[in-house]
mmCIF file of C-alpha atoms in Angstrom:
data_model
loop_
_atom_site.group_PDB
_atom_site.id
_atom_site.type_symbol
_atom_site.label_atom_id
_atom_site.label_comp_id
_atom_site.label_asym_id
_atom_site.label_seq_id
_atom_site.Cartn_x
_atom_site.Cartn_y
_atom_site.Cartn_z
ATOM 1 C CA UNK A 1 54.159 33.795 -18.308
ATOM 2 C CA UNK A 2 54.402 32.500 -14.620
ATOM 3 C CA UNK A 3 52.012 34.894 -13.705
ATOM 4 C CA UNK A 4 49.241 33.972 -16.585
ATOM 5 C CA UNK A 5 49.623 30.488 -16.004
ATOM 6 C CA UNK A 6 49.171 30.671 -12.916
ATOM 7 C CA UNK A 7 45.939 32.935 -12.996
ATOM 8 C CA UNK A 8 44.468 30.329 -15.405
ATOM 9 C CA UNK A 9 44.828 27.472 -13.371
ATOM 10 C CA UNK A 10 43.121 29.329 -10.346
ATOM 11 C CA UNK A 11 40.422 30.305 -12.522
ATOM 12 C CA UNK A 12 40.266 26.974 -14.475
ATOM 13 C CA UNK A 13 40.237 25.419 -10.413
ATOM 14 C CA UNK A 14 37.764 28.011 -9.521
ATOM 15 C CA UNK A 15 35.157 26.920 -12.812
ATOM 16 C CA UNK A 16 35.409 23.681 -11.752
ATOM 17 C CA UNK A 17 34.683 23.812 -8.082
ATOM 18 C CA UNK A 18 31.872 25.823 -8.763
ATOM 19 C CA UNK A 19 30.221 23.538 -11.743
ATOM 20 C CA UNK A 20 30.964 20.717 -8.617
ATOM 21 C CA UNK A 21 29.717 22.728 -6.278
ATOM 22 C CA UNK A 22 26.154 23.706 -7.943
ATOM 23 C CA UNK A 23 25.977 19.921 -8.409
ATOM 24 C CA UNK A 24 26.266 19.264 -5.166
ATOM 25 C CA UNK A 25 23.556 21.793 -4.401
ATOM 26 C CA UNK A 26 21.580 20.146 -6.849
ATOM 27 C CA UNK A 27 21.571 16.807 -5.151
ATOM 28 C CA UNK A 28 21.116 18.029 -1.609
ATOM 29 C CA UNK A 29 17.988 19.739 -2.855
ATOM 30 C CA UNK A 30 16.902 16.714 -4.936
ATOM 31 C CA UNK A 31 17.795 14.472 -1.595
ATOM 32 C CA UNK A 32 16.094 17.218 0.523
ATOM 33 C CA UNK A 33 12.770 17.280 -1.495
ATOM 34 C CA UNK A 34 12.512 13.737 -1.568
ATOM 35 C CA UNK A 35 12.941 12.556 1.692
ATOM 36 C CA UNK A 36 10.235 15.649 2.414
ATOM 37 C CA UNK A 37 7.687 14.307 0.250
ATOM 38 C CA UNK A 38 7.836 11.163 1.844
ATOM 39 C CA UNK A 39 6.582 12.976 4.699
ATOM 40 C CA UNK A 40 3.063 12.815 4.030
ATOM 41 C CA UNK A 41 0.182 14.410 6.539
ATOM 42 C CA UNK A 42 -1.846 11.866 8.150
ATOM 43 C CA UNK A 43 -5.531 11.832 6.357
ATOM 44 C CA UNK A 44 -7.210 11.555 9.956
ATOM 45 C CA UNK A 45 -4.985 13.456 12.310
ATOM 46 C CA UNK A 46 -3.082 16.003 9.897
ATOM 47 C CA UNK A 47 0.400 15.276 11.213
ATOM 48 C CA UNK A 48 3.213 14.473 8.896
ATOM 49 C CA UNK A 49 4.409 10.954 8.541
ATOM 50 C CA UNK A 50 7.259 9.419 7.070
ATOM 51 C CA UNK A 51 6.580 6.934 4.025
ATOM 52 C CA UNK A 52 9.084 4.515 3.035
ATOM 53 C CA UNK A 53 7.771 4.923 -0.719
ATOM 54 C CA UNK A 54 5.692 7.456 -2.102
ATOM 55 C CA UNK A 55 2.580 6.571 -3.342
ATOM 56 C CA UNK A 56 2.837 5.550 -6.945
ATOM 57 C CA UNK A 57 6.141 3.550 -6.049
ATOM 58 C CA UNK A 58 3.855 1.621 -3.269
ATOM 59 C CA UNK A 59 0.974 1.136 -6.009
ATOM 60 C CA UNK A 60 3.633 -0.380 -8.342
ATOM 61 C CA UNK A 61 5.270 -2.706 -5.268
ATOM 62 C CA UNK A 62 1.820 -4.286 -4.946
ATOM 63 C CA UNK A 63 1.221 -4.627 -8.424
ATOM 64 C CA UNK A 64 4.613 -6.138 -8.837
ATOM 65 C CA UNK A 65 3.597 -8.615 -5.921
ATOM 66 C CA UNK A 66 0.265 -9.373 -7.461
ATOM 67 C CA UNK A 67 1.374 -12.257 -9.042
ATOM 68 C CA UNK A 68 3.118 -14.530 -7.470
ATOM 69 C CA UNK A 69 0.657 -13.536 -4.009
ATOM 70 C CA UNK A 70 -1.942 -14.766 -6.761
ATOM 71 C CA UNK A 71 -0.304 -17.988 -7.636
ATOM 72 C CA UNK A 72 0.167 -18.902 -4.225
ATOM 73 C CA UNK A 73 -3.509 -18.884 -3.926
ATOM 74 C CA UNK A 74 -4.108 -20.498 -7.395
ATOM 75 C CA UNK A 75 -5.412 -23.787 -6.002
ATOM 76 C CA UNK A 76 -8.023 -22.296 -3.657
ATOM 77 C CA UNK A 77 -9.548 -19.452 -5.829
ATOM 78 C CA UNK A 78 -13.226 -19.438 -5.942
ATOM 79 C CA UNK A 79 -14.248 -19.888 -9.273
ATOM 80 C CA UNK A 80 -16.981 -21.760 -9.891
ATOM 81 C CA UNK A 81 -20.126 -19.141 -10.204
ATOM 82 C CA UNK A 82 -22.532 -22.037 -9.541
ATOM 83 C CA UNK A 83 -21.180 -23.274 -6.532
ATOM 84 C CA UNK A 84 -22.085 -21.073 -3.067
ATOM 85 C CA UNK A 85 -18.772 -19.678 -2.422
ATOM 86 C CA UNK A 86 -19.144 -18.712 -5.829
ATOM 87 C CA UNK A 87 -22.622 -17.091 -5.532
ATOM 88 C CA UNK A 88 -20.911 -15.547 -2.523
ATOM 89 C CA UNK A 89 -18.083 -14.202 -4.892
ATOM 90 C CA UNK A 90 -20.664 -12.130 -7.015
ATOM 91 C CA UNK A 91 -22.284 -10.644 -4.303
ATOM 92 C CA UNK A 92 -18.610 -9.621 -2.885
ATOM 93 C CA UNK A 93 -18.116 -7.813 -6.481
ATOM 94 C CA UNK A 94 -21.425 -5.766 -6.123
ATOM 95 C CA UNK A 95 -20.813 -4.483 -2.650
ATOM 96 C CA UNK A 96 -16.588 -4.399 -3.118
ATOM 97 C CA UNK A 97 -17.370 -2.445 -6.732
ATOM 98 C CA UNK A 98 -19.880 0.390 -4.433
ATOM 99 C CA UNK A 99 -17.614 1.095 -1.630
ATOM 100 C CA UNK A 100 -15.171 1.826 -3.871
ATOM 101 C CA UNK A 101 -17.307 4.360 -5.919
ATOM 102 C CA UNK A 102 -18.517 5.687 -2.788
ATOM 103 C CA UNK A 103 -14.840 6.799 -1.677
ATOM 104 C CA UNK A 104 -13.677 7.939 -5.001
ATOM 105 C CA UNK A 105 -10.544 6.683 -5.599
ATOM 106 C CA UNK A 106 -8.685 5.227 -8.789
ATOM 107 C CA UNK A 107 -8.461 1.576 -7.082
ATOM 108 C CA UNK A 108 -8.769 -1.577 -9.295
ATOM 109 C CA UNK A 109 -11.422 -3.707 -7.890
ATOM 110 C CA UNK A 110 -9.753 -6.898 -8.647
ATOM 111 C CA UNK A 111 -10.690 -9.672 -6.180
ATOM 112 C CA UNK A 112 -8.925 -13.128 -4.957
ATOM 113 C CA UNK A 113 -11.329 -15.136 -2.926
ATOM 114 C CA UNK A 114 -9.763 -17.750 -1.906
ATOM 115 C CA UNK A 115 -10.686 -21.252 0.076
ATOM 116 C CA UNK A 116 -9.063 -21.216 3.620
ATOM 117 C CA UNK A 117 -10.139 -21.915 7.384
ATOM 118 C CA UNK A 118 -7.936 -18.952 8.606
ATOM 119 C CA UNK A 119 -10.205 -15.417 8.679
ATOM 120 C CA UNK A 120 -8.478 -13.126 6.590
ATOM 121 C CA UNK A 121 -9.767 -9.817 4.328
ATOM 122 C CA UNK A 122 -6.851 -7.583 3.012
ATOM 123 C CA UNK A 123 -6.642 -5.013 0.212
ATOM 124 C CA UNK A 124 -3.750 -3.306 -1.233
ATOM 125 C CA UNK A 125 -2.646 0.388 -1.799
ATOM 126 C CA UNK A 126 -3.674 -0.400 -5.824
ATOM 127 C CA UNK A 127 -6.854 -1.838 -4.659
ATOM 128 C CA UNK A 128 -6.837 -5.704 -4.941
ATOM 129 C CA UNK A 129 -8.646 -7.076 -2.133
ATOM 130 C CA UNK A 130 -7.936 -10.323 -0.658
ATOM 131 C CA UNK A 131 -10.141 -12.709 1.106
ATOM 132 C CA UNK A 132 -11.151 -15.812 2.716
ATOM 133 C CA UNK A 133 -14.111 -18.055 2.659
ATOM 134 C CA UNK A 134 -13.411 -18.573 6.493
ATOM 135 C CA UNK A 135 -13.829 -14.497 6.857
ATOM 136 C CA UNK A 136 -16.884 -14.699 4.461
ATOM 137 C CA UNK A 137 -18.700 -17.796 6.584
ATOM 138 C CA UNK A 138 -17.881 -16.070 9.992
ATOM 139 C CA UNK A 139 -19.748 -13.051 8.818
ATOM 140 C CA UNK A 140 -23.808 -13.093 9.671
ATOM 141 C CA UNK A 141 -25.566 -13.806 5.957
ATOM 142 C CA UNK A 142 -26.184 -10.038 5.780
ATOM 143 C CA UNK A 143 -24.899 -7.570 3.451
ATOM 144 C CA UNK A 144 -23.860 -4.904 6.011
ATOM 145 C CA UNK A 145 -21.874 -6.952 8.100
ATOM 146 C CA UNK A 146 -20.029 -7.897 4.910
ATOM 147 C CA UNK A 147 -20.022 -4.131 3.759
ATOM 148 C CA UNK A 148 -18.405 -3.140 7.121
ATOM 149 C CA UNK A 149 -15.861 -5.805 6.488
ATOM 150 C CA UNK A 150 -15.081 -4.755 3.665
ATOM 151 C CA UNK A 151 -15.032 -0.953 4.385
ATOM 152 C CA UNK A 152 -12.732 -1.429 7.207
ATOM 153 C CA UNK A 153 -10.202 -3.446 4.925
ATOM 154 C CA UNK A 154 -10.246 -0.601 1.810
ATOM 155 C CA UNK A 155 -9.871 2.092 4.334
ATOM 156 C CA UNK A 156 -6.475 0.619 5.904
ATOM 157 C CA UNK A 157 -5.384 0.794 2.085
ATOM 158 C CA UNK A 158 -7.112 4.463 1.699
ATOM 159 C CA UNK A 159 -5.038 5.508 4.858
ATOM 160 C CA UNK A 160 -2.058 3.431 3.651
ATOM 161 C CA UNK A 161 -1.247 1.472 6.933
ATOM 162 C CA UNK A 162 0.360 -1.144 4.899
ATOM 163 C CA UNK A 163 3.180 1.219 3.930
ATOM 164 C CA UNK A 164 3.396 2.444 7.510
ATOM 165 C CA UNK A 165 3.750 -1.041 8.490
ATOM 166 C CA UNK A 166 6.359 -1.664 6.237
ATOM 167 C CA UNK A 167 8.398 1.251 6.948
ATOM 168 C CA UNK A 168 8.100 0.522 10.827
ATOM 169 C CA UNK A 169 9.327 -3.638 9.855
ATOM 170 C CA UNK A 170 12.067 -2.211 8.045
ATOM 171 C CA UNK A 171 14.279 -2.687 10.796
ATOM 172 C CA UNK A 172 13.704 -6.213 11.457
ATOM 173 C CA UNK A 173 14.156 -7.102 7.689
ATOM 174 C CA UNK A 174 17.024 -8.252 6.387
ATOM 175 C CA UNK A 175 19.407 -6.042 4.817
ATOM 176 C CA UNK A 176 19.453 -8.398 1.425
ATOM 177 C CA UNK A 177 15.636 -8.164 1.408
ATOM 178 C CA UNK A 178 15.694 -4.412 1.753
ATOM 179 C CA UNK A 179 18.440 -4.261 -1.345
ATOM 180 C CA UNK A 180 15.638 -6.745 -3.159
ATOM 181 C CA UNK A 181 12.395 -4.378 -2.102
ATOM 182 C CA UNK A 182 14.295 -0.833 -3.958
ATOM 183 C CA UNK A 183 15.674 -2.521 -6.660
ATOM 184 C CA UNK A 184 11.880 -4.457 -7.481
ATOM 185 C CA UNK A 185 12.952 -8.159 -7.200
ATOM 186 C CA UNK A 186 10.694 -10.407 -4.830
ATOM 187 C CA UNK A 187 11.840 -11.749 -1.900
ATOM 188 C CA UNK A 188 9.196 -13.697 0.592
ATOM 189 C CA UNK A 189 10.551 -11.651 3.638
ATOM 190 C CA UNK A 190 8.870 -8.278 2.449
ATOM 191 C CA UNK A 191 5.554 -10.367 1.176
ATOM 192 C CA UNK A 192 5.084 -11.049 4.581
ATOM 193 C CA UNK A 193 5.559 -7.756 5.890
ATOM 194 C CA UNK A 194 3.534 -6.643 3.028
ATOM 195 C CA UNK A 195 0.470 -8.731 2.632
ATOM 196 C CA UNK A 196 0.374 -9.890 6.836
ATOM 197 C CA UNK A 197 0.450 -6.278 7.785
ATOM 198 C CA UNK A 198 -0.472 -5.830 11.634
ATOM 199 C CA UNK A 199 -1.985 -2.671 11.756
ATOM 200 C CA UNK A 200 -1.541 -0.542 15.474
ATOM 201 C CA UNK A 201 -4.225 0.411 17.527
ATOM 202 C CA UNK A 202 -4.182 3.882 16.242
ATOM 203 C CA UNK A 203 -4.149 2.421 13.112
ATOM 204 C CA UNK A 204 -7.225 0.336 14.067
ATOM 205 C CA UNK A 205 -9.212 3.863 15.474
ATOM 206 C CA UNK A 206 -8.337 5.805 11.813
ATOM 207 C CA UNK A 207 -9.890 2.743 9.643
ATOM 208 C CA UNK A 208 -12.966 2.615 11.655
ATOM 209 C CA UNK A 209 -13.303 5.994 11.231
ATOM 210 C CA UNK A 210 -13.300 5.951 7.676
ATOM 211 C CA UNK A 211 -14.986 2.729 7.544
ATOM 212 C CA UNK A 212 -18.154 4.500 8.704
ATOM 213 C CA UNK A 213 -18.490 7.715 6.902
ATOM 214 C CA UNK A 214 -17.945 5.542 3.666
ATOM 215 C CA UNK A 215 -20.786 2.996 5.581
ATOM 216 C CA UNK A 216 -23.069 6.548 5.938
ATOM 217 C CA UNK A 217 -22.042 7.041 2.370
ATOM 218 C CA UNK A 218 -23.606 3.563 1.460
ATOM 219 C CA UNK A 219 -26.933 1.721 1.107
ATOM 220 C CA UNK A 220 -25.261 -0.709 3.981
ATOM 221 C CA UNK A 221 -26.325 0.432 7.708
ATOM 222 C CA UNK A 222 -24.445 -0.535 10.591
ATOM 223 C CA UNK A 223 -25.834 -0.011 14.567
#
């Protein structure tokens, strides 16, 4: 009886260690794919870069930041269709609305033009584009310098430099704001990081490369 008793508890201990065992497998695969497919391959160069979030999560960040980004800018939004800044608006829409076609790409083309003296044009990964009158006014009253503004903004998003940016500010963020960023609850330390991204020089060299072949793509010419 010893005997049987004791050859059922080694192979009741050996069941169990392997059911714990292929679960453990399980999750170092599941770990191992993930963190790989945050590796993604550079659109310009080819070479594999690590992403904080994967696309769609990134998409969803921004769209969860939307808002209150938006209400911030509530008072200044150019409305008013009549007004200049808001005849400036609808030609914005055209030209935003083509580039967009012209790279193919689900984006939204939702647009927050907003009064301010400080020269500013941003779009996120899920396509809003943000921008200033002050950027608008600084701009010669053409429509290709305000196409290659704008082309050079959606192509940071294209390339997803904001995401780069964030994953390279990660360190300098505190570690209640990074709890707040994976669990989807806002916190104004990663708006800043997200929406005031400052984009490297390399960075800078892979956005004006895409800015013109979607510029040769376009009515818009640029010398």
């Amino acid at each position: 009886k010893t005997r049987v008793l004791g050859g059922s508890l080694t192979a009741f201990l050996v069941d169990v260690s392997s059911y714990f065992g292929f679960i453990i497998l399980l999750g170092v695969g599941w770990l191992a794919y993930t963190f790989w497919s945050h590796y993604r391959p550079n659109l310009i160069t080819g070479r594999r870069q690590f992403m904080l979030l994967s696309y769609l999560k990134e998409k969803q960040l921004f769209r969860y930041y939307d808002p209150f980004v938006k209400l911030r800018h509530s008072e200044n939004l150019v409305v008013d269709s009549e007004s200049n800044s808001g005849k400036q608006l609808d030609k914005i829409r055209q030209i935003y609305a083509e580039l967009l076609e012209i790279l193919d790409v689900n984006l939204q083309a939702d647009i927050i033009y907003y009064k301010s003296d400080e020269i500013g044009a941003f779009v996120t990964t899920n396509g809003t584009l943000y921008l200033t009158t002050a950027a608008v006014e600084s701009l010669e009253d053409e429509d290709e310098t305000l196409a290659a503004l704008l082309s050079k903004s959606i192509s940071h998003a294209y390339l997803r430099h904001p995401c780069q940016h964030l994953t390279r500010e990660l360190s300098n963020i505190e570690l209640n704001s990074v709890k707040n960023l994976f669990q989807k609850k806002y916190d104004p330390a990663v708006e800043d990081v997200l929406y005031q991204s400052r984009f490297t020089i390399q960075e800078e060299i892979e956005a004006d490369f895409v800015a013109k072949e979607i510029l040769k793509r376009s009515k818009y010419r640029i010398e």
